[in-house]
CSV table of N, CA, C and O in Angstrom, one decimal:
chain,number,residue,atom,x,y,z
A,1,MET,N,0.7,-0.9,0.2
A,1,MET,CA,0.1,0.2,0.0
A,1,MET,C,0.9,1.4,0.2
A,1,MET,O,1.7,1.1,0.6
A,2,PRO,N,0.6,2.1,-0.8
A,2,PRO,CA,1.4,3.4,-1.2
A,2,PRO,C,1.3,4.4,0.0
A,2,PRO,O,0.0,4.4,0.8
A,3,ALA,N,2.0,5.0,0.6
A,3,ALA,CA,2.0,6.3,1.8
A,3,ALA,C,1.4,7.4,0.9
A,3,ALA,O,1.4,7.6,-0.2
A,4,ARG,N,0.3,8.0,2.0
A,4,ARG,CA,-0.4,9.3,1.4
A,4,ARG,C,0.5,10.2,1.0
A,4,ARG,O,1.4,10.6,1.5
A,5,PRO,N,0.2,10.7,0.2
A,5,PRO,CA,0.8,12.3,0.0
A,5,PRO,C,0.4,13.0,0.7
A,5,PRO,O,-0.5,13.4,1.5
A,6,VAL,N,1.9,13.9,1.4
A,6,VAL,CA,1.2,14.8,2.5
A,6,VAL,C,1.0,16.4,1.7
A,6,VAL,O,1.5,16.7,0.9
A,7,ASN,N,-0.4,16.8,2.6
A,7,ASN,CA,-1.1,17.7,1.6
A,7,ASN,C,0.0,19.0,2.3
A,7,ASN,O,-0.1,19.3,3.5
A,8,SER,N,0.6,20.0,1.2
A,8,SER,CA,1.7,20.8,1.8
A,8,SER,C,1.1,21.8,2.5
A,8,SER,O,1.2,23.0,3.3
A,9,ARG,N,-0.3,22.2,2.0
A,9,ARG,CA,-1.1,23.3,2.3
A,9,ARG,C,-1.6,22.8,3.9
A,9,ARG,O,-1.3,24.3,5.0
A,10,SER,N,-1.9,21.7,4.3
A,10,SER,CA,-2.3,21.5,5.7
A,10,SER,C,-1.3,21.8,6.8
A,10,SER,O,-1.3,22.1,7.7
A,11,ARG,N,-0.1,21.5,6.1
A,11,ARG,CA,1.1,21.5,7.2
A,11,ARG,C,1.4,23.2,7.2
A,11,ARG,O,2.1,23.3,8.1
A,12,ALA,N,1.2,23.8,6.3
A,12,ALA,CA,1.8,25.2,6.2
A,12,ALA,C,0.5,25.8,7.3
A,12,ALA,O,0.9,27.0,8.0
A,13,ARG,N,-0.6,25.5,7.4
A,13,ARG,CA,-1.8,26.2,8.4
A,13,ARG,C,-1.1,25.8,9.4
A,13,ARG,O,-1.5,26.4,10.2
A,14,LYS,N,-0.8,25.0,9.7
A,14,LYS,CA,-0.4,24.3,11.6
A,14,LYS,C,0.7,24.8,11.6
A,14,LYS,O,0.8,25.3,12.8
A,15,ARG,N,1.5,25.2,11.1
A,15,ARG,CA,2.6,26.1,11.5
A,15,ARG,C,2.5,27.5,11.9
A,15,ARG,O,3.0,27.9,12.6
A,16,SER,N,1.6,28.1,11.1
A,16,SER,CA,1.2,29.4,11.0
A,16,SER,C,0.5,29.5,12.4
A,16,SER,O,0.6,30.6,12.9
A,17,ARG,N,-0.4,28.2,12.7
A,17,ARG,CA,-1.0,28.8,13.9
A,17,ARG,C,-0.4,28.6,15.0
A,17,ARG,O,-0.9,29.0,16.2
A,18,VAL,N,1.2,28.1,15.0
A,18,VAL,CA,1.7,27.9,16.3
A,18,VAL,C,2.1,29.0,16.6
A,18,VAL,O,3.3,29.9,16.2
A,19,ARG,N,1.5,29.8,17.5
A,19,ARG,CA,2.3,31.3,17.8
A,19,ARG,C,2.0,31.3,19.2
A,19,ARG,O,0.8,31.4,19.7
A,20,SER,N,2.9,31.7,20.2
A,20,SER,CA,3.0,31.9,21.2
A,20,SER,C,2.8,33.6,21.6
A,20,SER,O,3.5,34.3,21.0
A,21,ARG,N,2.1,33.7,22.6
A,21,ARG,CA,1.7,35.1,22.9
A,21,ARG,C,3.1,35.3,24.4
A,21,ARG,O,3.1,34.3,24.8
A,22,ALA,N,3.2,36.6,24.1
A,22,ALA,CA,4.2,37.1,25.4
A,22,ALA,C,3.2,37.4,26.5
A,22,ALA,O,2.0,38.1,26.3
A,23,LYS,N,3.6,36.4,27.7
A,23,LYS,CA,3.0,36.5,28.8
A,23,LYS,C,2.5,38.2,29.5
A,23,LYS,O,3.8,38.9,29.3
A,24,LYS,N,1.5,38.4,29.4
A,24,LYS,CA,1.5,40.0,30.1
A,24,LYS,C,1.9,40.0,31.5
A,24,LYS,O,1.5,39.0,32.5
A,25,LYS,N,2.5,41.2,31.7
A,25,LYS,CA,3.0,41.3,33.4
A,25,LYS,C,1.7,41.8,34.0
A,25,LYS,O,1.0,42.8,33.9
A,26,ASP,N,2.0,41.1,35.2
A,26,ASP,CA,1.1,41.6,36.2
A,26,ASP,C,0.9,43.1,36.7
A,26,ASP,O,2.2,43.6,37.3
A,27,PRO,N,0.1,44.3,36.2
A,27,PRO,CA,0.3,45.2,36.9
A,27,PRO,C,0.6,45.6,38.3
A,27,PRO,O,0.5,46.9,38.6
A,28,ILE,N,0.1,44.6,39.4
A,28,ILE,CA,0.1,45.1,40.3
A,28,ILE,C,1.4,45.0,41.2
A,28,ILE,O,1.5,45.2,42.1
A,29,PHE,N,1.9,44.4,40.3
A,29,PHE,CA,3.6,43.5,41.1
A,29,PHE,C,3.9,45.3,41.1
A,29,PHE,O,4.0,46.1,40.4
A,30,VAL,N,4.8,45.1,42.7
A,30,VAL,CA,5.5,46.4,42.6
A,30,VAL,C,7.2,45.9,42.6
A,30,VAL,O,7.6,45.0,43.6
A,31,ASP,N,8.0,46.4,41.7
A,31,ASP,CA,9.1,46.1,41.4
A,31,ASP,C,9.5,44.7,41.2
A,31,ASP,O,10.4,44.3,41.8
A,32,GLY,N,8.7,43.9,40.7
A,32,GLY,CA,8.6,42.6,40.4
A,32,GLY,C,8.1,41.6,41.4
A,32,GLY,O,8.2,40.1,41.0
A,33,GLN,N,7.9,42.2,43.0
A,33,GLN,CA,7.5,41.3,43.5
A,33,GLN,C,5.8,41.6,44.1
A,33,GLN,O,5.7,42.8,44.0
A,34,ARG,N,5.4,40.7,44.2
A,34,ARG,CA,4.0,40.5,44.5
A,34,ARG,C,4.0,40.9,46.3
A,34,ARG,O,4.7,40.4,47.0
A,35,PRO,N,3.2,42.1,46.6
A,35,PRO,CA,2.8,42.4,47.7
A,35,PRO,C,2.0,41.5,48.9
A,35,PRO,O,1.0,40.6,48.3
A,36,ARG,N,2.8,41.0,50.0
A,36,ARG,CA,2.1,40.1,50.9
A,36,ARG,C,2.0,41.3,52.2
A,36,ARG,O,2.6,41.7,52.8
A,37,PRO,N,0.4,41.0,53.0
A,37,PRO,CA,-0.7,40.2,51.9
A,37,PRO,C,-1.1,40.7,50.6
A,37,PRO,O,-0.8,42.0,50.8
A,38,MET,N,-1.7,40.6,49.6
A,38,MET,CA,-2.1,41.1,48.6
A,38,MET,C,-3.2,42.1,49.0
A,38,MET,O,-4.4,41.5,49.7
A,39,TYR,N,-2.7,43.1,48.3
A,39,TYR,CA,-3.7,44.4,49.4
A,39,TYR,C,-3.7,45.6,47.9
A,39,TYR,O,-2.5,46.0,48.0
A,40,VAL,N,-4.5,46.1,47.4
A,40,VAL,CA,-4.5,47.0,46.5
A,40,VAL,C,-5.2,48.0,47.1
A,40,VAL,O,-6.4,48.0,47.6
A,41,ASP,N,-4.5,49.4,47.2
A,41,ASP,CA,-5.3,50.3,47.9
A,41,ASP,C,-6.2,51.3,46.6
A,41,ASP,O,-6.3,51.5,46.0
A,42,TYR,N,-7.5,51.4,48.0
A,42,TYR,CA,-8.7,51.8,47.1
A,42,TYR,C,-8.5,53.3,46.7
A,42,TYR,O,-9.2,54.0,46.1
A,43,LYS,N,-7.5,54.0,47.4
A,43,LYS,CA,-7.1,55.5,47.3
A,43,LYS,C,-6.4,55.9,45.8
A,43,LYS,O,-6.4,57.3,45.8
A,44,ASP,N,-6.3,54.7,45.6
A,44,ASP,CA,-4.7,54.8,44.5
A,44,ASP,C,-5.4,54.6,42.9
A,44,ASP,O,-5.6,53.9,42.6
A,45,VAL,N,-6.2,56.3,42.8
A,45,VAL,CA,-7.2,55.8,41.6
A,45,VAL,C,-6.6,55.8,40.6
A,45,VAL,O,-7.3,55.1,39.5
A,46,GLU,N,-5.1,56.5,40.1
A,46,GLU,CA,-4.9,56.3,38.6
A,46,GLU,C,-4.6,54.9,38.8
A,46,GLU,O,-4.8,54.5,37.6
A,47,LEU,N,-4.3,53.8,39.2
A,47,LEU,CA,-4.0,52.3,39.2
A,47,LEU,C,-5.4,51.7,38.7
A,47,LEU,O,-5.6,51.0,37.7
A,48,LEU,N,-6.6,52.2,39.9
A,48,LEU,CA,-7.6,51.8,39.9
A,48,LEU,C,-8.4,52.0,38.3
A,48,LEU,O,-9.1,51.2,37.6
A,49,LYS,N,-8.1,53.2,37.9
A,49,LYS,CA,-8.5,53.7,36.6
A,49,LYS,C,-8.1,52.8,35.1
A,49,LYS,O,-8.7,52.7,34.3
A,50,LYS,N,-6.9,52.6,35.3
A,50,LYS,CA,-6.3,51.1,34.5
A,50,LYS,C,-7.2,49.8,34.6
A,50,LYS,O,-7.1,49.5,33.8
A,51,MET,N,-7.5,49.9,35.6
A,51,MET,CA,-8.3,48.4,35.8
A,51,MET,C,-9.9,48.5,35.4
A,51,MET,O,-10.6,47.3,35.6
A,52,ILE,N,-10.3,49.7,34.9
A,52,ILE,CA,-11.7,49.6,34.3
A,52,ILE,C,-11.4,50.4,33.1
A,52,ILE,O,-10.9,51.0,32.8
A,53,ASN,N,-12.8,50.0,32.2
A,53,ASN,CA,-13.1,50.4,30.8
A,53,ASN,C,-13.9,52.0,30.5
A,53,ASN,O,-14.0,52.4,32.1
A,54,ARG,N,-13.8,52.1,29.9
A,54,ARG,CA,-14.4,53.4,29.3
A,54,ARG,C,-16.0,53.2,30.2
A,54,ARG,O,-16.8,54.4,30.2
A,55,GLN,N,-16.6,52.2,30.3
A,55,GLN,CA,-17.7,52.1,30.7
A,55,GLN,C,-18.1,52.0,32.0
A,55,GLN,O,-19.2,52.1,32.8
A,56,GLY,N,-16.9,51.8,33.1
A,56,GLY,CA,-16.7,51.7,34.0
A,56,GLY,C,-16.6,50.4,34.6
A,56,GLY,O,-16.5,50.0,35.8
A,57,ARG,N,-16.5,49.5,33.8
A,57,ARG,CA,-16.8,48.1,34.4
A,57,ARG,C,-15.3,47.4,34.4
A,57,ARG,O,-14.4,48.0,33.9
A,58,ILE,N,-14.9,46.5,35.5
A,58,ILE,CA,-13.7,46.1,35.8
A,58,ILE,C,-13.3,45.3,34.5
A,58,ILE,O,-14.3,44.3,34.1
A,59,VAL,N,-12.2,45.7,34.1
A,59,VAL,CA,-11.7,44.7,33.2
A,59,VAL,C,-11.2,43.4,34.0
A,59,VAL,O,-10.9,43.0,34.9
A,60,GLY,N,-11.6,42.3,32.9
A,60,GLY,CA,-11.4,40.7,33.3
A,60,GLY,C,-10.0,40.5,33.2
A,60,GLY,O,-9.0,41.1,32.7
A,61,ARG,N,-9.4,39.1,33.9
A,61,ARG,CA,-8.2,38.7,34.3
A,61,ARG,C,-7.3,38.6,32.7
A,61,ARG,O,-5.8,39.1,32.5
A,62,ARG,N,-8.2,38.4,32.2
A,62,ARG,CA,-7.1,37.9,30.5
A,62,ARG,C,-7.2,39.1,29.9
A,62,ARG,O,-6.0,39.2,29.2
A,63,LYS,N,-7.6,40.3,29.9
A,63,LYS,CA,-7.3,41.6,29.3
A,63,LYS,C,-6.3,42.2,30.4
A,63,LYS,O,-5.4,42.5,29.6
A,64,SER,N,-6.8,42.3,31.7
A,64,SER,CA,-5.4,43.2,32.4
A,64,SER,C,-4.1,42.5,32.8
A,64,SER,O,-3.4,43.0,32.8
A,65,GLY,N,-4.4,41.1,32.4
A,65,GLY,CA,-3.1,40.6,32.6
A,65,GLY,C,-2.7,40.0,34.4
A,65,GLY,O,-1.8,39.7,34.8
A,66,CYS,N,-3.5,39.9,35.1
A,66,CYS,CA,-3.7,40.0,36.5
A,66,CYS,C,-3.6,38.3,36.8
A,66,CYS,O,-4.2,37.8,36.1
A,67,THR,N,-3.2,38.1,38.1
A,67,THR,CA,-3.3,36.8,38.6
A,67,THR,C,-4.7,36.4,39.2
A,67,THR,O,-5.1,37.6,39.5
A,68,ALA,N,-5.0,35.9,39.6
A,68,ALA,CA,-6.4,35.1,40.1
A,68,ALA,C,-6.2,36.4,41.6
A,68,ALA,O,-7.4,37.0,42.4
A,69,VAL,N,-5.5,36.2,42.6
A,69,VAL,CA,-5.0,36.7,43.6
A,69,VAL,C,-5.2,38.2,43.5
A,69,VAL,O,-6.0,38.8,44.3
A,70,SER,N,-4.5,38.7,42.9
A,70,SER,CA,-4.6,40.3,42.5
A,70,SER,C,-5.7,40.6,41.9
A,70,SER,O,-6.2,42.0,41.7
A,71,GLN,N,-6.2,40.4,40.9
A,71,GLN,CA,-7.4,40.6,40.6
A,71,GLN,C,-8.9,40.4,41.3
A,71,GLN,O,-9.7,41.3,41.6
A,72,HIS,N,-8.8,39.7,42.9
A,72,HIS,CA,-9.7,39.8,43.3
A,72,HIS,C,-9.6,40.7,44.3
A,72,HIS,O,-10.3,41.5,44.6
A,73,ALA,N,-8.0,41.1,44.4
A,73,ALA,CA,-7.7,42.7,45.2
A,73,ALA,C,-8.1,43.7,44.3
A,73,ALA,O,-8.7,44.7,45.2
A,74,VAL,N,-8.1,43.7,43.4
A,74,VAL,CA,-8.6,44.8,42.1
A,74,VAL,C,-9.7,45.0,42.5
A,74,VAL,O,-10.6,46.3,42.8
A,75,THR,N,-10.8,44.1,42.3
A,75,THR,CA,-12.1,44.1,42.5
A,75,THR,C,-12.8,44.4,43.5
A,75,THR,O,-13.4,45.5,43.7
A,76,ALA,N,-12.2,44.0,44.9
A,76,ALA,CA,-12.5,44.9,46.2
A,76,ALA,C,-12.3,45.6,46.4
A,76,ALA,O,-13.1,46.7,46.8
A,77,ALA,N,-11.0,46.4,45.8
A,77,ALA,CA,-10.7,47.9,45.8
A,77,ALA,C,-11.4,48.9,45.1
A,77,ALA,O,-11.9,50.0,45.5
A,78,VAL,N,-12.2,48.4,43.8
A,78,VAL,CA,-12.7,49.2,42.5
A,78,VAL,C,-14.0,49.5,43.4
A,78,VAL,O,-14.5,50.6,43.3
A,79,LYS,N,-14.4,48.4,44.0
A,79,LYS,CA,-15.7,48.0,44.4
A,79,LYS,C,-15.8,49.4,45.9
A,79,LYS,O,-16.8,50.2,46.0
A,80,ARG,N,-14.6,49.0,46.6
A,80,ARG,CA,-14.5,50.1,47.8
A,80,ARG,C,-14.6,51.8,47.4
A,80,ARG,O,-15.1,52.7,47.5
A,81,ALA,N,-13.8,51.9,46.2
A,81,ALA,CA,-13.6,53.4,45.9
A,81,ALA,C,-14.8,54.0,45.3
A,81,ALA,O,-15.2,55.0,45.2
A,82,ARG,N,-15.6,53.0,44.5
A,82,ARG,CA,-17.2,53.1,43.9
A,82,ARG,C,-17.6,53.5,45.0
A,82,ARG,O,-18.4,55.0,44.8
A,83,TYR,N,-18.0,53.1,45.9
A,83,TYR,CA,-18.7,53.3,47.3
A,83,TYR,C,-18.4,54.6,48.1
A,83,TYR,O,-19.2,55.6,48.5
A,84,MET,N,-16.8,54.8,47.8
A,84,MET,CA,-16.4,55.8,48.8
A,84,MET,C,-16.4,57.2,47.7
A,84,MET,O,-16.0,58.3,48.2
A,85,ALA,N,-17.0,56.9,46.2
A,85,ALA,CA,-17.1,57.9,45.4
A,85,ALA,C,-16.0,58.4,45.1
A,85,ALA,O,-15.6,59.7,44.6
A,86,LEU,N,-14.8,57.4,44.8
A,86,LEU,CA,-13.6,58.3,44.0
A,86,LEU,C,-13.7,57.4,42.8
A,86,LEU,O,-12.9,58.4,42.1
A,87,LEU,N,-14.4,57.0,42.4
A,87,LEU,CA,-14.9,56.5,40.8
A,87,LEU,C,-16.2,56.3,40.5
A,87,LEU,O,-16.9,55.8,41.9
A,88,PRO,N,-16.5,56.4,39.7
A,88,PRO,CA,-17.8,56.4,38.8
A,88,PRO,C,-18.4,54.7,38.7
A,88,PRO,O,-17.6,54.0,38.4
A,89,TYR,N,-19.4,54.3,39.2
A,89,TYR,CA,-20.3,53.2,39.1
A,89,TYR,C,-20.7,53.3,37.3
A,89,TYR,O,-20.2,51.9,36.9
A,90,VAL,N,-20.8,54.2,36.8
A,90,VAL,CA,-20.6,54.0,34.9
A,90,VAL,C,-19.6,55.1,34.7
A,90,VAL,O,-19.3,55.9,35.2
A,91,GLY,N,-19.5,54.5,33.1
A,91,GLY,CA,-18.7,55.9,32.5
A,91,GLY,C,-19.4,56.7,31.7
A,91,GLY,O,-20.3,57.3,32.0
A,92,ASP,N,-18.4,57.4,31.0
A,92,ASP,CA,-19.2,58.7,30.0
A,92,ASP,C,-20.6,58.6,29.3
A,92,ASP,O,-20.8,57.6,28.6
């Protein structure tokens, strides 16, 4: 039984799909070190503004590049800052 011919198109497609993305750096880390215990200051409005989008929603982990632990801390800080009227609940 003869060997099946290799389709060069399918091989080329497989190669083009294999691309690795650069891992996003966690924006909460301070000098490359994770603060222990993990705490995000709710009064740090500049940092928190980076973690919400134009509509005022909290940006997800996949977009922000946060780890799960730091994302929980960011979420708590954003909600606290909203309650204290440092951040709006809705955007423009």
